[in-house]
CSV table of N, CA and C in Angstrom, one decimal:
chain,number,residue,atom,x,y,z
A,1,MET,N,47.8,-67.8,37.8
A,1,MET,CA,47.0,-68.5,37.3
A,1,MET,C,47.6,-68.4,35.9
A,2,MET,N,48.5,-67.8,35.2
A,2,MET,CA,49.4,-67.3,34.0
A,2,MET,C,50.4,-68.4,34.0
A,3,ASP,N,51.0,-68.4,35.2
A,3,ASP,CA,52.2,-69.1,35.1
A,3,ASP,C,52.4,-70.3,35.3
A,4,ALA,N,50.9,-71.0,36.2
A,4,ALA,CA,50.9,-72.3,36.3
A,4,ALA,C,50.5,-72.9,35.1
A,5,PHE,N,50.0,-72.3,34.2
A,5,PHE,CA,49.6,-72.6,32.8
A,5,PHE,C,50.7,-72.6,31.9
A,6,ARG,N,51.7,-71.8,32.0
A,6,ARG,CA,52.8,-71.8,31.3
A,6,ARG,C,53.6,-72.6,31.8
A,7,ALA,N,53.7,-72.9,32.9
A,7,ALA,CA,54.6,-74.3,33.5
A,7,ALA,C,54.2,-75.4,33.2
A,8,SER,N,52.9,-75.5,33.3
A,8,SER,CA,52.2,-77.0,33.0
A,8,SER,C,52.8,-77.2,31.4
A,9,VAL,N,52.5,-76.3,30.6
A,9,VAL,CA,52.8,-76.4,28.9
A,9,VAL,C,54.1,-76.7,28.6
A,10,PHE,N,54.8,-76.2,29.6
A,10,PHE,CA,56.4,-76.5,29.4
A,10,PHE,C,56.8,-77.9,29.6
A,11,LEU,N,56.0,-78.1,30.8
A,11,LEU,CA,56.3,-79.5,31.4
A,11,LEU,C,55.7,-80.3,30.7
A,12,LEU,N,54.9,-80.0,29.9
A,12,LEU,CA,54.3,-81.0,28.8
A,12,LEU,C,55.1,-81.4,27.7
A,13,TYR,N,55.2,-80.2,27.2
A,13,TYR,CA,56.1,-80.6,25.8
A,13,TYR,C,57.6,-80.3,26.1
A,14,LYS,N,57.9,-80.7,27.1
A,14,LYS,CA,59.4,-80.7,27.3
A,14,LYS,C,60.1,-81.7,26.7
A,15,GLY,N,60.9,-81.3,25.7
A,15,GLY,CA,62.2,-82.4,24.8
A,15,GLY,C,61.0,-82.5,23.4
A,16,LYS,N,59.9,-82.1,23.5
A,16,LYS,CA,59.3,-82.4,22.1
A,16,LYS,C,58.9,-81.2,21.3
A,17,LEU,N,58.6,-80.9,20.2
A,17,LEU,CA,58.6,-79.8,19.4
A,17,LEU,C,58.4,-78.5,20.5
A,18,GLU,N,59.6,-78.3,20.2
A,18,GLU,CA,60.2,-76.8,21.2
A,18,GLU,C,59.1,-75.3,20.6
A,19,TRP,N,58.8,-75.6,19.6
A,19,TRP,CA,57.9,-74.3,19.3
A,19,TRP,C,56.4,-74.3,19.5
A,20,VAL,N,55.8,-75.1,20.3
A,20,VAL,CA,54.4,-75.3,20.4
A,20,VAL,C,54.5,-74.7,22.1
A,21,PRO,N,55.4,-74.7,22.8
A,21,PRO,CA,55.2,-73.9,24.2
A,21,PRO,C,55.6,-72.4,24.0
A,22,ILE,N,56.3,-72.2,23.2
A,22,ILE,CA,56.7,-70.7,23.0
A,22,ILE,C,55.6,-70.2,22.6
A,23,THR,N,54.6,-70.6,21.4
A,23,THR,CA,54.2,-70.2,20.8
A,23,THR,C,52.4,-70.0,21.6
A,24,ILE,N,52.5,-71.1,22.4
A,24,ILE,CA,51.1,-71.0,23.4
A,24,ILE,C,51.3,-70.2,24.7
A,25,THR,N,52.7,-69.9,25.0
A,25,THR,CA,52.7,-69.0,25.9
A,25,THR,C,52.7,-67.5,25.2
A,26,CYS,N,53.1,-67.5,24.2
A,26,CYS,CA,52.9,-65.7,23.9
A,26,CYS,C,51.8,-65.5,23.6
A,27,LEU,N,50.8,-66.3,23.0
A,27,LEU,CA,49.0,-66.3,22.8
A,27,LEU,C,48.5,-66.0,23.9
A,28,ALA,N,48.7,-66.6,25.1
A,28,ALA,CA,48.4,-66.8,26.4
A,28,ALA,C,48.6,-65.2,26.9
A,29,GLY,N,49.8,-64.9,27.0
A,29,GLY,CA,50.2,-63.8,27.4
A,29,GLY,C,49.7,-62.4,26.9
A,30,MET,N,49.0,-62.7,25.4
A,30,MET,CA,48.7,-61.2,25.2
A,30,MET,C,47.4,-60.8,25.7
A,31,PRO,N,46.4,-61.5,26.3
A,31,PRO,CA,45.4,-60.9,26.9
A,31,PRO,C,45.6,-60.2,28.0
A,32,VAL,N,46.9,-60.7,28.8
A,32,VAL,CA,47.3,-60.0,29.8
A,32,VAL,C,48.1,-58.1,29.2
A,33,ILE,N,49.0,-58.4,28.3
A,33,ILE,CA,49.4,-57.6,27.7
A,33,ILE,C,48.5,-56.1,27.6
A,34,LEU,N,47.2,-56.6,26.7
A,34,LEU,CA,46.0,-56.3,26.2
A,34,LEU,C,45.4,-55.1,27.6
A,35,PHE,N,45.0,-56.0,28.4
A,35,PHE,CA,44.8,-55.8,29.8
A,35,PHE,C,45.4,-54.5,30.2
A,36,ALA,N,46.6,-54.6,30.5
A,36,ALA,CA,47.6,-53.6,31.2
A,36,ALA,C,47.7,-52.5,30.1
A,37,LYS,N,47.8,-52.8,28.8
A,37,LYS,CA,47.7,-51.5,27.9
A,37,LYS,C,46.7,-50.5,27.9
A,38,MET,N,45.5,-51.4,28.0
A,38,MET,CA,44.3,-50.4,28.4
A,38,MET,C,44.0,-49.7,29.6
A,39,GLN,N,44.3,-50.5,30.9
A,39,GLN,CA,44.4,-49.7,32.1
A,39,GLN,C,45.5,-48.5,32.2
A,40,PHE,N,46.5,-48.7,31.7
A,40,PHE,CA,47.4,-47.8,32.0
A,40,PHE,C,47.1,-46.3,32.0
A,41,HIS,N,46.5,-46.1,31.2
A,41,HIS,CA,45.9,-44.5,30.8
A,41,HIS,C,44.8,-44.0,32.1
A,42,ARG,N,44.5,-45.6,32.7
A,42,ARG,CA,43.4,-45.1,34.1
A,42,ARG,C,44.4,-45.0,35.3
A,43,LEU,N,45.4,-45.1,35.3
A,43,LEU,CA,46.7,-45.5,36.2
A,43,LEU,C,47.1,-44.1,36.4
A,44,LEU,N,47.5,-43.3,34.8
A,44,LEU,CA,47.9,-41.9,34.9
A,44,LEU,C,47.0,-41.4,35.2
A,45,ASP,N,45.6,-41.4,34.9
A,45,ASP,CA,44.7,-40.4,35.4
A,45,ASP,C,44.8,-40.5,37.2
A,46,ILE,N,44.3,-41.6,37.8
A,46,ILE,CA,44.5,-41.8,38.9
A,46,ILE,C,45.6,-40.8,39.7
A,47,PHE,N,47.0,-40.9,39.0
A,47,PHE,CA,48.0,-40.3,39.7
A,47,PHE,C,47.9,-39.1,39.5
A,48,TYR,N,47.6,-38.5,38.1
A,48,TYR,CA,46.8,-37.1,37.9
A,48,TYR,C,46.4,-36.3,39.1
A,49,TYR,N,45.3,-36.9,39.3
A,49,TYR,CA,44.5,-36.4,39.8
A,49,TYR,C,44.6,-36.3,41.1
A,50,THR,N,45.5,-37.1,41.9
A,50,THR,CA,45.9,-37.2,43.2
A,50,THR,C,47.2,-36.4,43.8
A,51,TYR,N,48.0,-36.4,42.9
A,51,TYR,CA,49.2,-35.4,43.1
A,51,TYR,C,49.2,-34.5,42.1
A,52,ARG,N,48.4,-34.3,41.5
A,52,ARG,CA,49.0,-32.8,40.4
A,52,ARG,C,47.6,-31.8,40.5
A,53,SER,N,46.5,-32.4,41.6
A,53,SER,CA,45.6,-31.7,41.6
A,53,SER,C,45.7,-30.1,42.4
A,54,LYS,N,45.2,-29.1,42.0
A,54,LYS,CA,45.9,-28.0,42.6
A,54,LYS,C,44.9,-27.5,43.8
A,55,TYR,N,43.8,-28.4,44.0
A,55,TYR,CA,42.8,-28.2,45.0
A,55,TYR,C,43.1,-29.3,45.9
A,56,HIS,N,43.8,-30.0,46.1
A,56,HIS,CA,44.0,-31.2,46.7
A,56,HIS,C,44.9,-30.9,47.8
A,57,PHE,N,46.0,-30.1,47.4
A,57,PHE,CA,47.2,-29.7,48.8
A,57,PHE,C,47.1,-28.2,49.2
A,58,LYS,N,46.2,-27.7,48.6
A,58,LYS,CA,45.7,-26.1,48.7
A,58,LYS,C,45.1,-26.0,50.5
A,59,PRO,N,46.0,-25.2,51.3
A,59,PRO,CA,45.2,-24.8,52.5
A,59,PRO,C,43.9,-24.0,52.2
A,60,LYS,N,43.1,-24.8,53.3
A,60,LYS,CA,41.6,-24.1,53.0
A,60,LYS,C,41.7,-22.7,53.7
A,61,LYS,N,41.0,-21.8,53.1
A,61,LYS,CA,41.1,-20.6,54.3
A,61,LYS,C,39.9,-20.7,55.0
A,62,ARG,N,40.1,-20.6,56.5
A,62,ARG,CA,39.2,-20.6,57.6
A,62,ARG,C,38.6,-19.5,58.4
A,63,SER,N,37.3,-19.5,58.5
A,63,SER,CA,36.8,-18.4,59.0
A,63,SER,C,37.2,-18.1,60.5
A,64,LEU,N,36.9,-17.1,60.7
A,64,LEU,CA,37.3,-16.8,62.3
A,64,LEU,C,36.0,-17.2,63.0
A,65,TYR,N,34.8,-17.3,62.6
A,65,TYR,CA,33.6,-17.8,63.5
A,65,TYR,C,33.5,-19.7,63.1
A,66,TYR,N,34.1,-20.0,62.6
A,66,TYR,CA,34.1,-21.1,62.4
A,66,TYR,C,34.8,-22.3,63.1
């Protein structure tokens, strides 16, 4: 959706006022960048708790009666 918005802005202002579409594109991309920045720590936590957990890949002890 963001790409469609950017493309339409560039088509609308093609040949006129070059700074307007660049400014609008930068301002429209800021929420995407901020969202990715805020979610990056969660992504690191997911990788950490999935692949670096000491209990996740440790073999379980089995009893003889089970």
